[in-house]
XYZ file of C-alpha atoms in Angstrom:
774
model
C -0.046 -0.291 -0.009
C 1.166 3.352 -1.106
C 1.617 5.778 1.494
C -0.004 8.069 -0.228
C -3.481 5.381 -0.287
C -6.069 6.766 2.099
C -6.124 4.954 5.366
C -8.343 1.980 6.185
C -11.496 2.908 8.198
C -10.839 2.025 11.686
C -11.577 -1.783 12.804
C -14.257 -0.338 15.102
C -15.596 1.682 12.858
C -18.786 0.375 10.033
C -17.697 1.369 6.818
C -20.008 3.914 5.594
C -19.452 6.228 2.453
C -17.821 9.681 2.606
C -17.770 12.479 0.785
C -14.397 12.362 -1.861
C -12.851 15.387 -0.042
C -13.296 13.605 3.497
C -11.462 10.676 1.856
C -9.173 12.671 0.411
C -8.075 14.107 4.264
C -7.392 10.613 5.186
C -4.018 10.794 2.432
C -0.847 12.473 4.774
C -0.103 14.842 1.783
C -3.716 16.811 1.803
C -3.948 16.911 5.014
C -0.805 17.940 5.771
C -1.805 20.992 3.629
C -5.033 21.698 5.127
C -3.626 21.679 8.193
C -0.799 24.119 8.028
C -3.239 26.764 5.628
C -5.623 26.493 8.749
C -2.882 26.243 11.746
C -0.763 29.639 9.296
C -4.208 31.660 9.132
C -5.120 31.134 13.046
C -1.525 31.600 14.283
C 0.536 33.695 11.772
C -1.763 37.038 11.505
C -1.218 39.884 13.865
C 1.751 38.123 15.494
C 3.480 41.224 16.829
C 0.821 43.952 16.794
C 0.462 43.175 20.714
C 2.677 43.984 23.206
C 4.643 41.295 25.300
C 3.315 40.443 28.712
C 5.334 41.347 31.906
C 7.176 40.001 33.188
C 6.231 36.580 31.647
C 7.607 37.146 28.140
C 9.973 39.726 29.362
C 11.172 37.356 31.779
C 11.802 34.419 29.243
C 13.642 37.439 26.593
C 15.782 38.504 28.903
C 16.919 34.642 30.050
C 17.169 34.184 26.317
C 19.509 37.025 25.772
C 22.190 35.868 28.165
C 24.944 33.749 26.772
C 24.032 29.589 26.213
C 26.853 28.043 26.516
C 26.588 23.571 24.950
C 27.102 22.905 28.325
C 25.034 24.254 29.867
C 22.053 22.393 27.818
C 22.527 19.932 30.368
C 24.029 21.847 33.349
C 23.397 24.974 33.475
C 24.765 27.177 36.113
C 23.048 29.531 38.324
C 19.711 28.104 37.117
C 16.546 26.157 38.239
C 14.840 25.063 34.752
C 16.228 23.559 31.440
C 18.091 26.330 29.021
C 16.964 24.494 25.899
C 13.050 25.449 25.459
C 15.014 29.048 25.285
C 17.600 28.509 22.415
C 13.935 28.990 19.459
C 13.516 32.592 21.730
C 17.536 33.350 21.268
C 17.899 32.533 17.994
C 14.880 34.632 16.804
C 15.777 37.509 18.670
C 19.696 36.888 16.828
C 17.564 37.088 13.694
C 15.034 39.126 13.918
C 16.192 41.876 16.860
C 14.644 42.089 20.422
C 10.843 42.572 20.434
C 7.829 40.500 19.371
C 8.577 39.261 16.024
C 11.702 37.753 17.904
C 10.740 36.559 20.596
C 7.510 34.696 18.949
C 7.908 34.178 15.242
C 10.381 31.009 16.502
C 7.552 29.831 18.512
C 4.596 30.244 16.355
C 6.775 28.122 13.800
C 7.286 25.505 16.278
C 3.865 24.582 16.682
C 3.548 24.109 13.103
C 6.292 21.361 13.537
C 4.525 19.696 16.592
C 1.040 19.914 14.779
C 3.211 18.105 11.254
C 4.530 15.529 13.618
C 0.771 14.244 14.718
C -0.250 13.886 10.989
C 3.100 12.029 10.638
C 2.194 10.133 13.016
C -1.166 9.469 11.926
C 0.900 8.103 8.881
C 3.076 5.708 10.317
C -0.598 3.819 11.926
C -2.734 4.766 9.155
C -4.834 7.318 11.224
C -3.854 10.367 9.070
C -7.685 11.544 9.489
C -7.960 10.817 13.395
C -4.804 12.871 13.805
C -5.646 15.558 11.427
C -9.091 15.862 13.086
C -7.079 15.676 16.761
C -4.441 18.374 15.163
C -6.930 21.328 14.768
C -8.551 19.782 18.080
C -5.152 21.016 19.662
C -4.627 24.283 17.834
C -7.932 25.393 18.924
C -6.495 24.665 22.692
C -5.594 27.596 24.745
C -1.923 25.636 25.354
C -1.395 25.891 21.666
C -2.612 29.297 20.623
C -1.537 31.030 23.412
C 1.693 29.282 23.369
C 1.992 29.012 19.739
C 1.627 32.836 19.716
C 4.049 33.857 22.934
C 7.379 33.529 24.093
C 6.625 30.724 25.959
C 8.968 27.188 27.384
C 5.472 24.492 26.700
C 6.009 23.614 23.118
C 9.435 21.838 22.826
C 8.395 19.042 25.690
C 5.448 18.824 24.198
C 6.953 17.893 20.421
C 9.533 15.940 21.919
C 6.961 13.285 23.932
C 5.100 12.929 20.562
C 8.259 12.247 18.206
C 9.562 10.159 20.983
C 6.205 8.203 20.844
C 5.856 7.969 17.379
C 9.372 6.958 17.278
C 9.394 4.401 19.534
C 6.051 2.813 18.164
C 6.820 2.997 14.651
C 10.694 1.278 15.890
C 9.087 -1.218 18.318
C 5.977 -2.321 16.044
C 6.847 -1.597 11.963
C 4.203 -2.076 9.584
C 4.652 -5.703 8.010
C 4.466 -4.011 4.605
C 7.020 -1.191 5.335
C 9.613 -2.622 7.727
C 12.790 -0.939 6.806
C 11.369 2.134 5.878
C 9.225 2.270 9.777
C 12.454 1.264 11.480
C 14.836 4.379 9.843
C 12.015 6.326 10.455
C 11.367 5.317 14.148
C 15.440 4.962 14.534
C 15.337 8.738 13.785
C 12.821 10.023 15.342
C 13.214 8.172 18.776
C 16.855 9.496 19.180
C 15.716 13.101 18.609
C 12.839 12.538 20.509
C 14.285 11.076 23.561
C 17.196 13.377 23.464
C 15.069 16.735 22.948
C 12.330 15.591 26.222
C 16.335 14.562 28.612
C 17.292 18.256 27.804
C 14.199 19.530 28.021
C 12.051 17.836 30.634
C 14.853 15.483 32.597
C 14.621 11.549 32.501
C 11.390 10.860 33.564
C 9.138 13.357 31.582
C 11.898 12.864 28.858
C 12.607 9.066 28.639
C 10.060 7.185 31.501
C 6.711 8.491 30.006
C 7.410 7.761 26.068
C 9.014 4.590 26.573
C 7.402 2.713 29.310
C 3.810 3.704 27.422
C 4.922 1.668 24.302
C 6.164 -0.675 26.498
C 2.977 -1.332 28.192
C 0.755 -0.972 25.550
C 2.871 -3.740 23.680
C 3.015 -6.111 26.930
C -1.167 -5.711 27.187
C -1.617 -6.464 23.417
C 0.967 -9.331 23.184
C 3.081 -7.393 20.885
C 6.649 -8.061 19.277
C 8.564 -8.883 22.142
C 11.935 -7.517 20.540
C 9.925 -4.217 20.340
C 9.044 -4.383 24.142
C 12.485 -5.061 25.522
C 13.824 -2.087 23.415
C 11.246 0.049 25.012
C 11.107 -1.465 28.498
C 14.740 -1.093 28.862
C 15.019 2.857 27.726
C 12.054 3.269 30.779
C 14.708 1.252 33.022
C 17.351 2.882 32.273
C 15.611 6.295 32.441
C 14.450 5.345 35.908
C 17.596 4.950 37.251
C 19.600 8.500 37.734
C 16.471 10.515 38.840
C 15.014 7.724 41.334
C 18.679 7.564 43.006
C 19.262 11.039 43.091
C 15.549 11.210 44.654
C 16.775 8.484 47.505
C 19.332 11.214 47.758
C 17.710 14.536 48.459
C 15.048 12.361 50.812
C 17.901 11.146 52.390
C 17.339 7.235 52.524
C 19.709 4.682 54.333
C 21.949 2.805 52.276
C 20.627 -0.296 54.050
C 16.884 -0.297 53.093
C 18.155 0.826 49.162
C 20.431 -2.443 49.151
C 17.295 -4.323 49.865
C 14.682 -2.485 47.823
C 17.445 -2.836 44.983
C 17.639 -7.026 45.300
C 13.723 -6.806 45.729
C 13.450 -4.671 42.301
C 15.836 -7.592 40.671
C 14.286 -10.861 42.061
C 10.138 -9.494 41.486
C 11.656 -8.276 37.532
C 13.231 -11.720 36.745
C 10.471 -13.537 38.559
C 7.801 -11.079 36.736
C 9.570 -11.901 33.014
C 9.685 -15.666 33.758
C 6.011 -16.052 34.693
C 4.875 -13.657 31.954
C 7.436 -14.380 29.245
C 7.554 -10.760 28.707
C 10.772 -8.632 29.012
C 8.138 -5.706 30.413
C 9.727 -7.093 33.983
C 13.160 -6.583 33.244
C 12.596 -2.938 33.534
C 12.631 -3.844 37.603
C 15.659 -5.901 37.745
C 17.587 -2.853 35.708
C 16.320 -0.263 38.211
C 17.178 -2.652 40.824
C 20.741 -3.514 39.149
C 21.057 0.726 39.162
C 20.495 0.835 42.568
C 23.313 -1.220 43.828
C 26.555 1.557 43.353
C 26.769 3.135 46.646
C 24.185 6.710 46.514
C 26.767 10.052 46.488
C 26.581 12.046 50.162
C 24.419 14.971 48.246
C 23.364 16.420 45.691
C 24.130 20.655 44.691
C 21.561 22.344 42.590
C 20.828 21.413 39.240
C 20.091 18.424 38.565
C 19.641 17.188 34.211
C 18.540 13.857 35.204
C 15.519 15.954 36.714
C 15.441 18.811 34.927
C 15.647 21.454 37.883
C 16.790 21.153 41.524
C 14.935 18.312 43.227
C 13.466 18.765 47.222
C 12.720 17.079 49.464
C 9.611 16.730 51.303
C 7.555 17.124 48.108
C 5.221 20.753 47.698
C 2.330 20.404 49.527
C -0.122 22.804 47.222
C 0.834 19.374 44.556
C -2.093 17.047 45.212
C -2.798 13.750 42.729
C -5.672 15.619 41.421
C -3.718 19.154 40.145
C -3.290 18.839 37.069
C -7.186 17.563 35.950
C -7.738 21.268 36.936
C -5.307 22.123 35.013
C -5.892 20.322 31.774
C -9.924 20.891 31.980
C -8.427 24.601 31.218
C -5.839 24.367 29.027
C -7.702 21.492 26.551
C -11.684 23.573 26.613
C -13.372 22.936 24.848
C -11.919 19.878 23.438
C -11.937 18.698 27.209
C -15.489 17.722 27.102
C -14.683 15.127 24.366
C -12.097 13.750 26.981
C -14.488 10.914 29.207
C -16.708 10.172 25.984
C -13.512 9.662 23.832
C -11.760 7.829 26.384
C -14.536 5.634 27.586
C -14.672 4.637 23.913
C -11.034 3.117 23.585
C -11.639 1.439 27.061
C -14.997 -0.453 25.476
C -13.060 -1.286 22.297
C -11.375 -4.254 21.905
C -7.921 -4.336 23.133
C -6.842 -8.200 23.335
C -6.614 -10.384 20.234
C -9.456 -12.310 22.439
C -11.341 -9.728 22.797
C -11.490 -8.258 19.337
C -11.953 -12.365 17.897
C -14.797 -12.758 20.696
C -16.411 -9.010 19.288
C -16.033 -10.734 16.117
C -13.554 -8.501 14.867
C -10.639 -8.451 12.717
C -7.753 -9.099 14.416
C -4.817 -9.260 11.095
C -1.587 -7.966 12.268
C -3.010 -4.667 10.957
C -6.021 -4.428 12.631
C -3.871 -5.607 16.203
C -1.015 -2.830 15.371
C -4.004 -0.547 15.437
C -5.552 -1.163 18.076
C -2.531 -1.285 19.934
C -1.801 2.492 19.224
C -5.331 2.961 21.118
C -3.482 1.530 23.933
C -0.257 3.498 23.816
C -2.560 6.468 24.318
C -3.921 4.948 26.896
C -0.962 4.371 28.196
C 1.114 7.184 27.408
C -1.423 9.442 29.419
C -1.640 7.436 32.156
C 2.382 7.166 32.928
C 2.007 11.046 31.911
C -0.167 12.217 34.281
C 1.657 10.320 37.250
C 5.194 11.358 36.559
C 4.158 14.905 35.625
C 2.491 15.214 38.961
C 5.798 13.371 41.184
C 7.557 15.674 38.469
C 5.749 19.130 40.154
C 5.946 17.399 43.711
C 9.198 16.954 43.928
C 11.567 19.253 41.518
C 8.957 22.329 39.752
C 5.927 23.164 37.999
C 5.698 21.862 34.534
C 3.399 22.338 31.498
C 1.686 19.010 31.060
C 3.447 17.669 27.750
C 1.503 14.063 27.211
C -1.721 16.671 25.862
C -0.743 15.460 22.156
C -1.887 11.933 23.743
C -5.435 13.834 24.855
C -5.609 15.472 21.130
C -4.789 12.191 19.395
C -7.469 9.821 21.466
C -10.217 13.119 20.783
C -9.238 12.799 17.102
C -9.818 9.146 16.974
C -12.943 10.031 18.503
C -14.175 12.367 16.019
C -13.078 10.286 13.435
C -14.955 7.203 14.490
C -18.649 9.673 14.373
C -17.405 10.780 11.199
C -17.000 6.996 9.944
C -21.164 6.416 11.209
C -20.529 5.565 15.088
C -23.339 6.068 16.650
C -23.159 8.824 19.689
C -24.976 7.602 22.374
C -27.934 10.328 24.208
C -25.654 9.530 27.880
C -22.254 11.196 25.699
C -24.035 13.800 24.310
C -24.968 15.225 27.887
C -22.144 14.175 29.259
C -20.269 16.259 27.076
C -22.807 19.182 27.263
C -22.006 19.172 31.444
C -18.849 18.750 31.123
C -18.423 21.820 29.302
C -20.934 23.984 31.726
C -18.892 22.599 34.513
C -15.538 24.170 33.190
C -17.153 27.422 31.817
C -19.053 27.888 34.993
C -15.272 28.348 36.247
C -14.657 31.051 34.076
C -17.018 33.003 35.926
C -15.184 33.391 38.717
C -11.715 33.339 37.685
C -11.324 34.122 33.817
C -7.532 34.479 33.887
C -7.248 30.946 33.873
C -8.619 30.542 30.387
C -5.401 32.721 29.427
C -2.766 31.117 31.449
C -2.581 28.178 29.255
C 0.819 29.434 28.086
C 2.314 30.566 31.456
C 4.222 28.868 34.179
C 2.061 30.964 37.549
C -1.445 31.793 36.994
C -1.915 35.342 35.216
C -3.231 38.550 36.929
C -6.427 38.988 35.371
C -6.409 43.446 35.759
C -8.479 45.243 37.863
C -9.972 47.945 35.643
C -12.636 50.856 36.659
C -16.677 49.833 35.616
C -17.154 50.594 32.300
C -13.033 51.524 31.241
C -12.816 48.060 29.482
C -15.612 45.403 28.884
C -13.534 42.721 27.400
C -12.012 43.132 30.607
C -14.299 44.025 33.250
C -16.764 41.296 31.573
C -14.214 38.355 31.062
C -15.927 36.594 33.430
C -19.154 36.821 32.287
C -18.201 36.680 29.030
C -16.150 33.673 29.035
C -18.710 31.575 30.811
C -21.455 32.949 28.818
C -19.309 31.735 25.565
C -18.603 28.527 27.803
C -22.280 28.112 28.053
C -23.009 28.404 23.853
C -20.042 25.787 23.464
C -21.331 23.175 25.420
C -24.395 23.742 23.800
C -23.413 23.783 19.955
C -21.192 20.552 21.324
C -24.311 18.602 22.508
C -25.936 19.100 19.558
C -23.236 18.712 16.780
C -22.601 14.676 18.777
C -26.395 14.586 18.690
C -27.161 15.002 14.371
C -23.455 12.907 14.199
C -21.304 12.303 11.434
C -20.971 15.591 8.892
C -22.990 17.662 11.365
C -20.314 17.232 13.983
C -18.116 19.374 12.329
C -20.222 21.961 13.849
C -17.291 21.176 16.716
C -14.553 22.145 15.250
C -16.182 25.274 13.648
C -17.107 26.428 17.374
C -13.443 25.496 18.604
C -11.760 28.041 15.822
C -14.295 30.760 16.861
C -13.904 30.659 20.377
C -10.221 31.251 19.473
C -10.167 33.364 16.913
C -12.083 35.954 19.586
C -10.061 34.626 22.470
C -6.339 35.940 20.056
C -7.957 38.987 18.864
C -10.021 40.162 21.619
C -9.135 38.960 24.844
C -5.276 38.564 24.606
C -4.991 42.724 23.061
C -7.525 44.029 25.782
C -5.148 42.368 28.543
C -1.964 42.761 26.277
C -3.000 46.551 27.291
C -3.176 45.938 30.840
C 0.059 43.717 30.914
C 2.437 45.111 28.583
C 4.809 48.237 28.674
C 4.390 48.664 24.672
C 1.558 51.277 24.882
C 2.757 53.484 27.486
C 5.939 53.712 25.583
C 3.893 54.557 22.296
C 1.976 57.427 23.952
C 5.312 58.088 25.561
C 6.868 58.831 22.074
C 3.909 60.777 20.408
C 4.391 63.299 23.432
C 7.742 63.682 22.533
C 10.386 60.912 24.098
C 13.606 62.194 25.974
C 14.413 60.752 29.100
C 13.009 58.812 30.980
C 12.070 57.592 34.422
C 11.113 54.310 36.283
C 9.372 54.197 39.171
C 8.808 50.905 41.157
C 8.862 48.996 38.342
C 11.686 46.687 36.441
C 14.174 48.338 33.671
C 13.559 45.414 31.085
C 10.969 46.072 29.282
C 12.737 49.302 28.937
C 16.008 47.948 27.322
C 13.506 46.086 25.190
C 11.788 48.539 23.122
C 14.621 50.480 23.361
C 14.158 53.632 25.373
C 16.655 55.671 27.625
C 15.701 55.095 31.132
C 16.547 55.978 34.232
C 15.550 53.909 37.642
C 14.677 55.878 40.229
C 14.852 54.484 44.048
C 12.945 56.887 46.412
C 10.067 59.614 45.741
C 12.474 62.138 46.564
C 14.267 61.914 43.395
C 11.387 61.608 41.952
C 10.012 64.589 41.919
C 13.487 65.713 41.350
C 13.931 64.173 38.206
C 10.175 65.510 36.683
C 11.900 69.002 37.813
C 15.178 69.536 37.318
C 14.740 71.309 34.519
C 12.285 74.073 34.765
C 10.167 74.296 31.570
C 11.788 71.597 29.978
C 8.880 67.890 29.634
C 9.564 65.574 31.524
C 8.197 62.027 31.838
C 8.102 58.619 33.974
C 5.946 55.511 34.296
C 5.282 54.438 37.843
C 3.567 51.413 38.773
C -0.305 51.834 39.806
C 0.269 50.488 43.907
C 3.088 53.822 43.873
C -0.174 56.623 42.971
C -1.525 56.556 46.350
C 2.060 57.169 48.460
C 2.781 59.651 44.995
C -0.396 61.708 45.669
C 0.224 61.951 49.796
C 3.561 62.969 49.096
C 2.736 65.853 46.232
C 0.110 67.030 48.744
C 2.123 67.202 51.976
C 5.573 68.696 49.740
C 2.767 70.825 47.291
C 4.376 69.121 44.277
C 2.375 68.871 41.627
C 2.671 65.591 38.648
C -0.097 64.499 35.791
C -1.158 61.303 34.826
C -1.031 61.362 30.962
C -1.937 57.498 30.802
C -4.035 55.856 32.532
C -5.047 52.855 29.492
C -2.797 50.386 31.876
C -4.273 49.326 35.177
C -0.553 48.627 36.232
C 1.250 51.153 35.011
C 1.169 54.805 35.134
C 2.805 57.635 32.403
C 2.997 60.479 34.262
C 4.829 64.090 33.576
C 5.584 67.381 34.854
C 2.622 69.398 32.720
C 0.188 68.938 31.088
C 0.225 69.782 27.108
C -2.441 71.614 24.926
C -5.646 69.347 25.053
C -4.560 67.273 27.407
C -6.193 66.629 30.761
C -5.285 65.090 34.127
C -5.643 61.366 34.025
C -4.466 60.611 37.804
C -7.138 57.662 39.326
C -7.430 59.963 42.074
C -8.343 63.561 41.358
C -11.909 63.086 41.550
C -11.683 61.059 44.891
C -9.091 63.385 47.086
C -9.632 66.821 47.289
C -9.275 69.859 49.364
C -12.250 71.357 48.716
C -15.586 69.944 50.583
C -17.531 67.703 48.353
C -21.259 67.975 48.028
C -23.544 65.165 48.991
C -26.907 63.692 48.287
C -27.698 63.014 52.080
C -24.930 64.853 54.959
C -24.236 63.435 57.984
C -21.879 64.663 60.753
C -20.359 61.412 62.346
C -16.797 61.203 63.738
C -15.101 58.094 64.252
C -12.397 58.749 67.070
C -11.824 61.811 66.254
C -9.384 60.913 63.709
C -12.314 60.828 60.411
C -15.714 61.963 59.820
C -18.114 60.790 57.496
C -20.332 64.198 56.149
C -22.147 62.475 53.767
C -22.884 59.712 51.543
C -24.731 59.202 48.002
C -27.363 55.837 47.809
C -29.971 55.293 45.072
C -33.509 54.593 46.821
C -34.589 51.313 45.182
C -32.716 48.959 42.524
C -33.453 45.538 41.426
C -32.358 41.592 41.898
C -29.286 40.604 39.990
C -28.490 44.371 38.950
C -25.166 46.526 40.180
C -25.626 49.750 41.304
C -22.833 52.843 42.696
C -22.711 53.949 46.645
C -20.580 56.738 47.596
C -19.512 57.711 51.000
C -17.770 61.155 51.869
C -14.756 61.589 54.376
C -13.299 63.985 56.340
C -9.569 63.319 57.305
C -8.909 65.129 61.001
C -6.097 63.206 61.847
C -3.945 60.284 60.150
C -5.813 56.719 60.998
C -2.476 55.102 61.784
C -3.539 51.588 60.584
C -4.787 50.453 57.417
C -8.945 50.052 58.269
C -11.628 48.927 55.259
C -14.665 50.480 55.133
C -17.719 47.931 55.768
C -21.134 48.561 54.054
C -24.172 45.652 55.460
C -27.325 45.541 54.094
C -29.911 43.604 56.020
C -33.504 43.278 55.120
C -35.478 40.304 54.878
C -32.769 38.238 52.622
C -29.372 37.324 52.996
C -27.050 40.373 54.276
C -25.615 42.276 51.024
C -21.756 42.795 51.942
C -19.974 45.711 50.839
C -16.706 45.634 53.006
C -14.181 46.599 50.632
C -10.380 48.908 50.779
C -11.296 52.509 49.993
C -11.109 53.416 46.583
C -11.044 50.289 45.083
C -7.327 49.520 47.208
C -5.987 52.650 45.158
C -6.015 54.971 48.474
C -6.035 52.749 51.985
C -6.477 54.516 54.851
C -2.865 54.708 56.311
C -2.446 57.386 53.643
C -5.279 59.556 54.358
C -3.550 62.796 55.511
C -5.223 65.447 57.589
C -7.457 68.316 55.245
C -8.241 66.308 52.816
C -11.662 64.937 52.080
C -12.051 61.287 50.356
C -14.633 60.480 48.626
C -14.998 56.748 48.777
C -16.828 55.187 45.201
C -17.938 51.129 45.927
C -19.621 49.693 43.246
C -22.221 46.905 44.618
C -24.203 43.828 42.840
C -27.146 41.803 44.298
C -28.212 38.347 43.423
C -31.447 37.298 42.379
C -30.425 33.751 43.975
C -29.901 34.781 47.414
C -31.678 38.236 48.088
C -35.013 38.146 48.129
C -37.146 41.535 47.174
C -37.349 44.224 50.236
C -36.393 46.580 51.772
C -32.524 46.949 53.435
C -31.289 49.252 55.870
C -27.658 50.169 55.551
C -24.805 50.295 57.483
C -21.323 51.260 57.274
C -18.520 51.987 59.659
C -14.545 50.998 59.782
C -12.588 47.964 60.447
C -9.512 46.730 60.860
C -10.115 43.602 59.367
C -9.768 39.980 61.049
C -11.698 39.844 64.085
C -10.035 43.533 65.031
C -12.339 46.489 66.805
C -14.230 48.841 64.212
C -13.097 52.432 64.647
C -15.277 53.576 67.838
C -17.493 56.270 66.813
C -17.017 58.968 68.923
C -19.891 61.368 67.787
C -23.157 60.996 66.360
C -26.210 58.681 66.369
C -24.652 54.924 65.760
C -25.482 51.512 66.989
C -23.728 50.232 69.848
C -21.725 47.549 67.875
C -20.098 51.409 65.983
C -22.182 50.587 63.036
C -23.354 53.628 61.551
C -27.270 53.862 59.925
C -27.539 55.117 56.895
C -31.021 55.056 54.942
C -32.661 52.232 53.783
C -32.333 51.441 49.935
C -35.437 48.603 48.472
C -34.301 45.185 46.077
C -37.470 44.785 43.651
């Protein structure tokens, strides 16, 4: 059979006719061409149109900018992570210079190589169309489309595992009519995949996961003994050094290690003799590797573990920690995983089971069914060892995601071949997608954190200023509900109509890439601020409360400023000349107090970024001060709708408030409290708001001004307008009248600030007006 001929239908699928164009996609050439066309259109347009994320991408660019010797690919000096994943970024910076294109283009090309390797995997196992569908599914997951369009480190480990598994499968169980080709290709891929895996993720993930997965699958399906022996030997060798080093870190007693080594040797030999399968020999090989005396210590970075091992393990890493991560990084396709994996488990997986089900069990059918076992073993071993690696070494992106993509692709391929989908599968898929999308309501940052080693900090913006950010949770949750419904509908309709699934996923991908990502970038990148700074004339730039790294990347001449005194000196050192400085938004309160006390003016000329502000010593023609505190912190008495005179311990006076008379359940409303500062409060107090009525209490405890101006910065003579946005729930709050109470409270079990003058409750709560919730 020619390698360009269509892949035969799965022996487990009904043989129904398909459209000619769909049948063509079972050939490697058309499938690869279609995949590269779609992936290029998805990943490359606008690659440099949004700024570098700080600190996420900027940190990687800084690491890639440093010299990396060949020897440091195995044992980097002064590092805790492998250096090889930085090499594509380093190459891009060398070719295109520091900036978005140089940092991202090599990663985008690497993602195309990863997706293409999925087609190669399918071609070697005559499952091209399923691999194509799996590649399209992977392309539309946050893990791939985010990693592929940003400087990231997660793609090379994924590629290494995929190449290693593909090569080992071909080498261990070659096709009967293509034995020489499969052995040759398999040998090359195995060497490349294992070498990349060892240098990017260490021995446990890079060597043991792919080799043990293949060995287990051949063992369970009674495949070729030579292939099982080869994979078992690689897995056994891959286990020796990591286990030895972990035993050193755990300070295991030498006597116990010798007993364990002897037991492993005996158990392996007995298992191999009784089962007549070589998989058990990996235990003997590991035992032999434990007999030599262990070193006294492990100093720093270990290439075998791709990091610095430690004991005891991380407490926050649990056995189910990866489940949540997989749910987010594989959304929305994670909804199909339970059904797809159940389909594999329920299919005949041994020769005896295939014969009992009257399925074909010739050599090619056995090899195809064994490839399903490889995927299941790959996921199982990968999940176990990734969890162990994260607990004992460091957090690591889940490199076995290609296996999940292939499982999903194989399931979709069966649906296109006419496999009937049960109503339980349809409902289960929809509900699973619904559960994951619900989490986006409370944590939208989870959707855009797939490519990061830590969770993105979702920007906090002023209400009404940035709808995509301000309502990100609601938007993502709503989209998730829609996708859950469309996934269920697509599965229910079956066959050709099931193509609604990748279409829907692609639509959400495009929205995330060209809607959510640019919106978030405006708040986690310096680029917009530098662009505004250049438009205003440029010149010397001061940096206060932020790192200088982004300034170097964007080629600006900047000066790091260590104190507020020096910041104002920098802004005003040349009378009549305009100066600029970038400050962290968390510094505004201290900056404003210093300005008030020293009578030194400053102006905010760009507030588009929620984390950083651009300051100047003067305003240009047509400009206005964008300081977020100007409207709320003044020396002029405000005019509240309702006046009061409530004195809190002779330090601050509540002089009035604005509260609506009625609101709708489920809606938002604004309440304003007006304070006059009599003396410094001497502590950091929260403003509490209690709405007590017929339903559950509506609680509005908060740091004043959304955290921008805590009470420890309040200065004598200032008037503070504390504007706070509240929301009501249709589920918890019933209609009726609610009495509003307020006061000042330090948090926790601390005592509320005493009310020394004015009407108040015995518990130092101040009763305001009532509000009707309809």
